[in-house]
């Protein structure tokens, strides 16, 4: 599954990262997998949220089959 | 009438303000955010905004809909790309029958946009590059 | 840079907004008051504003000075004469380093202007003429 | 002493009204003199303030010699 990255993560790691996600998972699992691959960005990932199908997720369980698009959202800073 | 979008070209402040003028509303409040040169001691040279555009516009529409549902008119436009000092990054406007609700809702929109809409700034400061929103 | 005056000609919203854009300020809040067609059931056709101009500008300067003294930039322009539906009667703008103070001071300026600045409206409504501010 | 009138008072009575003010007076004296001449506008005058030299006055005593300009200010309604 290609996970979209933005901001500092996109610049350092790339616009997407390929992860092996199980059939059922939570947002933290996604962040943890990236942290393992890129421990240098643990600090940013600890402050990030996960969006599925362009909606923020929290602690709910996510079914892989329902995921069209998944993205990591670092702290936003528009305005 | 409501205009809600992310753009790459310069924001047309005059045209957007004009779009909020209707005979049925007496009060218009607008907020314009520009690239500021100094933040305390830090001198900024330019800012690059990036976005997760589809999601950002979806989140902006969620906010605009709250205000539209109260019978007001709304404009929310955020620019992305590289912006120079003094350029307009964001324009928020609310037209309402009475001024108190125009102020209240305009301020709510910009305050919430800054918390929920996936837009990020990379600040090119004189001393170094800073990523907005990140604790260090 | 601050612009404070009573005018008879149409208010140049775009030009006044532009005058508030400076590299040192990141947030601009503007309030635009226009002639509203309906106030509840009452339908307005036009409004004639009159003023005690010298005193009105003096009172407006007193208000603007409060905000200027806090290091912000200010525009306060009120139009007088006969205004049609949708025309701009008043433009208030505050440019500040941070947005919260821009909102707060802009709202203070319009709220206080409506209480202290000697400007009066004669409202030509469909049913009758109403003098603003008068208890009946 | 010519007293300036505005808004509904100016339209009904005229842009100024001539009053005989004593050497020392208070704002209410000015309003009372006009009320006597134009009892129809007592209601408006009861809601009005008096400005001397383009400044609002309250209950303070006013010396006629210090008055360059005096005006009746009905309830304002700009904005």
Tab-separated table of N, CA, C and O in Angstrom, chain C residues 33-87:
chain	number	residue	atom	x	y	z
C	33	UNK	N	-19.320	47.848	6.082
C	33	UNK	CA	-20.751	47.968	6.345
C	33	UNK	C	-21.448	48.475	5.096
C	33	UNK	O	-21.053	49.500	4.536
C	34	UNK	N	-22.457	47.735	4.622
C	34	UNK	CA	-23.164	48.136	3.400
C	34	UNK	C	-24.637	48.387	3.714
C	34	UNK	O	-25.128	48.018	4.776
C	35	UNK	N	-25.318	49.010	2.769
C	35	UNK	CA	-26.748	49.303	2.951
C	35	UNK	C	-27.536	48.020	2.707
C	35	UNK	O	-27.551	47.496	1.597
C	36	UNK	N	-28.195	47.558	3.769
C	36	UNK	CA	-28.924	46.289	3.753
C	36	UNK	C	-30.379	46.529	3.349
C	36	UNK	O	-31.008	47.483	3.782
C	37	UNK	N	-30.878	45.630	2.500
C	37	UNK	CA	-32.244	45.812	1.995
C	37	UNK	C	-33.318	45.575	3.060
C	37	UNK	O	-34.247	46.359	3.198
C	38	UNK	N	-33.176	44.466	3.801
C	38	UNK	CA	-34.203	44.127	4.783
C	38	UNK	C	-33.651	44.123	6.204
C	38	UNK	O	-32.572	43.592	6.453
C	39	UNK	N	-34.382	44.728	7.145
C	39	UNK	CA	-34.116	44.599	8.567
C	39	UNK	C	-35.401	44.027	9.144
C	39	UNK	O	-36.383	44.734	9.302
C	40	UNK	N	-35.360	42.713	9.373
C	40	UNK	CA	-36.585	41.977	9.686
C	40	UNK	C	-37.598	42.232	8.562
C	40	UNK	O	-37.310	41.971	7.412
C	41	UNK	N	-38.742	42.801	8.899
C	41	UNK	CA	-39.788	43.003	7.890
C	41	UNK	C	-39.621	44.301	7.104
C	41	UNK	O	-40.272	44.514	6.094
C	42	UNK	N	-38.785	45.183	7.642
C	42	UNK	CA	-38.679	46.526	7.053
C	42	UNK	C	-37.790	46.515	5.812
C	42	UNK	O	-36.659	46.057	5.853
C	43	UNK	N	-38.319	47.031	4.716
C	43	UNK	CA	-37.530	47.095	3.481
C	43	UNK	C	-37.001	48.511	3.271
C	43	UNK	O	-37.754	49.474	3.198
C	44	UNK	N	-35.682	48.611	3.164
C	44	UNK	CA	-35.032	49.911	2.990
C	44	UNK	C	-34.810	50.180	1.510
C	44	UNK	O	-34.461	49.280	0.751
C	45	UNK	N	-34.996	51.437	1.108
C	45	UNK	CA	-34.772	51.802	-0.300
C	45	UNK	C	-33.474	52.571	-0.492
C	45	UNK	O	-32.781	52.407	-1.474
C	46	UNK	N	-33.162	53.429	0.461
C	46	UNK	CA	-31.877	54.136	0.439
C	46	UNK	C	-31.659	54.736	1.819
C	46	UNK	O	-32.576	54.784	2.640
C	47	UNK	N	-30.431	55.166	2.086
C	47	UNK	CA	-30.129	55.812	3.363
C	47	UNK	C	-29.358	57.095	3.094
C	47	UNK	O	-28.457	57.127	2.254
C	48	UNK	N	-29.763	58.132	3.814
C	48	UNK	CA	-29.014	59.378	3.735
C	48	UNK	C	-28.268	59.582	5.056
C	48	UNK	O	-28.883	59.629	6.113
C	49	UNK	N	-26.932	59.656	4.970
C	49	UNK	CA	-26.116	59.905	6.155
C	49	UNK	C	-25.727	61.375	6.196
C	49	UNK	O	-25.321	61.945	5.178
C	50	UNK	N	-25.860	61.968	7.376
C	50	UNK	CA	-25.337	63.323	7.578
C	50	UNK	C	-24.339	63.257	8.733
C	50	UNK	O	-24.306	62.278	9.488
C	51	UNK	N	-23.538	64.303	8.879
C	51	UNK	CA	-22.515	64.286	9.929
C	51	UNK	C	-22.189	65.696	10.402
C	51	UNK	O	-22.462	66.679	9.707
C	52	UNK	N	-21.627	65.746	11.587
C	52	UNK	CA	-20.984	66.960	12.102
C	52	UNK	C	-19.514	66.681	11.838
C	52	UNK	O	-18.806	66.126	12.676
C	53	UNK	N	-19.097	67.035	10.618
C	53	UNK	CA	-17.867	66.461	10.073
C	53	UNK	C	-16.612	66.695	10.923
C	53	UNK	O	-15.865	65.760	11.198
C	54	UNK	N	-16.391	67.942	11.332
C	54	UNK	CA	-15.165	68.226	12.086
C	54	UNK	C	-15.107	67.395	13.369
C	54	UNK	O	-14.082	66.802	13.703
C	55	UNK	N	-16.251	67.356	14.077
C	55	UNK	CA	-16.271	66.596	15.328
C	55	UNK	C	-16.182	65.093	15.059
C	55	UNK	O	-15.525	64.357	15.794
C	56	UNK	N	-16.838	64.653	14.002
C	56	UNK	CA	-16.833	63.214	13.673
C	56	UNK	C	-15.403	62.750	13.381
C	56	UNK	O	-14.968	61.703	13.875
C	57	UNK	N	-14.678	63.523	12.599
C	57	UNK	CA	-13.305	63.115	12.283
C	57	UNK	C	-12.423	63.164	13.529
C	57	UNK	O	-11.543	62.321	13.711
C	58	UNK	N	-12.692	64.132	14.397
C	58	UNK	CA	-11.962	64.211	15.674
C	58	UNK	C	-12.212	62.953	16.513
C	58	UNK	O	-11.290	62.357	17.061
C	59	UNK	N	-13.472	62.562	16.602
C	59	UNK	CA	-13.807	61.351	17.382
C	59	UNK	C	-13.215	60.098	16.738
C	59	UNK	O	-12.764	59.180	17.421
C	60	UNK	N	-13.229	60.050	15.405
C	60	UNK	CA	-12.642	58.895	14.723
C	60	UNK	C	-11.133	58.830	14.966
C	60	UNK	O	-10.575	57.748	15.173
C	61	UNK	N	-10.490	59.994	14.953
C	61	UNK	CA	-9.048	60.004	15.223
C	61	UNK	C	-8.743	59.545	16.645
C	61	UNK	O	-7.751	58.851	16.889
C	62	UNK	N	-9.616	59.922	17.601
C	62	UNK	CA	-9.402	59.464	18.987
C	62	UNK	C	-9.387	57.940	19.029
C	62	UNK	O	-8.562	57.334	19.728
C	63	UNK	N	-10.311	57.315	18.305
C	63	UNK	CA	-10.395	55.849	18.299
C	63	UNK	C	-9.195	55.240	17.577
C	63	UNK	O	-8.576	54.295	18.052
C	64	UNK	N	-8.884	55.796	16.414
C	64	UNK	CA	-7.755	55.266	15.639
C	64	UNK	C	-6.462	55.358	16.444
C	64	UNK	O	-5.635	54.438	16.429
C	65	UNK	N	-6.301	56.466	17.177
C	65	UNK	CA	-5.063	56.666	17.936
C	65	UNK	C	-4.850	55.582	18.991
C	65	UNK	O	-3.720	55.212	19.293
C	66	UNK	N	-5.948	55.091	19.566
C	66	UNK	CA	-5.839	54.006	20.559
C	66	UNK	C	-5.158	52.795	19.923
C	66	UNK	O	-4.299	52.155	20.519
C	67	UNK	N	-5.548	52.502	18.679
C	67	UNK	CA	-5.038	51.299	18.002
C	67	UNK	C	-3.641	51.554	17.435
C	67	UNK	O	-2.756	50.689	17.509
C	68	UNK	N	-3.434	52.747	16.906
C	68	UNK	CA	-2.100	53.104	16.397
C	68	UNK	C	-1.058	53.038	17.526
C	68	UNK	O	0.073	52.593	17.311
C	69	UNK	N	-1.483	53.451	18.725
C	69	UNK	CA	-0.552	53.469	19.862
C	69	UNK	C	-0.094	52.063	20.228
C	69	UNK	O	0.928	51.883	20.881
C	70	UNK	N	-0.873	51.048	19.809
C	70	UNK	CA	-0.482	49.652	20.082
C	70	UNK	C	0.407	49.101	18.974
C	70	UNK	O	0.674	47.907	18.920
C	71	UNK	N	0.809	49.986	18.029
C	71	UNK	CA	1.727	49.537	16.982
C	71	UNK	C	1.054	48.879	15.796
C	71	UNK	O	1.678	48.152	15.031
C	72	UNK	N	-0.232	49.132	15.603
C	72	UNK	CA	-0.936	48.577	14.448
C	72	UNK	C	-1.190	49.689	13.427
C	72	UNK	O	-0.997	50.863	13.721
C	73	UNK	N	-1.642	49.307	12.235
C	73	UNK	CA	-2.071	50.308	11.254
C	73	UNK	C	-3.603	50.279	11.189
C	73	UNK	O	-4.221	49.234	11.410
C	74	UNK	N	-4.195	51.437	10.901
C	74	UNK	CA	-5.645	51.581	10.988
C	74	UNK	C	-6.196	52.351	9.799
C	74	UNK	O	-5.593	53.335	9.365
C	75	UNK	N	-7.350	51.907	9.288
C	75	UNK	CA	-8.138	52.692	8.338
C	75	UNK	C	-9.555	52.809	8.884
C	75	UNK	O	-10.141	51.813	9.313
C	76	UNK	N	-10.084	54.023	8.907
C	76	UNK	CA	-11.491	54.254	9.275
C	76	UNK	C	-12.061	55.274	8.299
C	76	UNK	O	-11.678	56.443	8.351
C	77	UNK	N	-12.966	54.837	7.450
C	77	UNK	CA	-13.575	55.762	6.490
C	77	UNK	C	-15.085	55.572	6.529
C	77	UNK	O	-15.584	54.448	6.436
C	78	UNK	N	-15.801	56.673	6.708
C	78	UNK	CA	-17.268	56.622	6.675
C	78	UNK	C	-17.741	57.537	5.557
C	78	UNK	O	-17.236	58.634	5.390
C	79	UNK	N	-18.691	57.034	4.803
C	79	UNK	CA	-19.254	57.854	3.727
C	79	UNK	C	-20.533	58.528	4.209
C	79	UNK	O	-21.287	57.957	4.992
C	80	UNK	N	-20.783	59.760	3.726
C	80	UNK	CA	-22.051	60.432	4.015
C	80	UNK	C	-22.710	60.830	2.695
C	80	UNK	O	-22.103	60.721	1.630
C	81	UNK	N	-23.948	61.293	2.793
C	81	UNK	CA	-24.727	61.603	1.587
C	81	UNK	C	-25.728	60.485	1.360
C	81	UNK	O	-26.016	59.703	2.266
C	82	UNK	N	-26.254	60.443	0.141
C	82	UNK	CA	-27.303	59.476	-0.155
C	82	UNK	C	-26.698	58.175	-0.692
C	82	UNK	O	-25.991	58.199	-1.699
C	83	UNK	N	-26.971	57.048	-0.029
C	83	UNK	CA	-26.404	55.764	-0.439
C	83	UNK	C	-27.516	54.796	-0.868
C	83	UNK	O	-28.542	54.688	-0.207
C	84	UNK	N	-27.267	54.121	-1.978
C	84	UNK	CA	-28.227	53.140	-2.498
C	84	UNK	C	-27.989	51.773	-1.847
C	84	UNK	O	-26.950	51.550	-1.209
C	85	UNK	N	-28.907	50.869	-2.020
C	85	UNK	CA	-28.776	49.491	-1.524
C	85	UNK	C	-27.439	48.898	-1.957
C	85	UNK	O	-27.039	49.048	-3.113
C	86	UNK	N	-26.785	48.230	-1.044
C	86	UNK	CA	-25.543	47.536	-1.372
C	86	UNK	C	-24.312	48.411	-1.354
C	86	UNK	O	-23.194	47.902	-1.356
C	87	UNK	N	-24.476	49.718	-1.323
C	87	UNK	CA	-23.295	50.590	-1.314
C	87	UNK	C	-22.606	50.544	0.058
C	87	UNK	O	-23.222	50.272	1.082
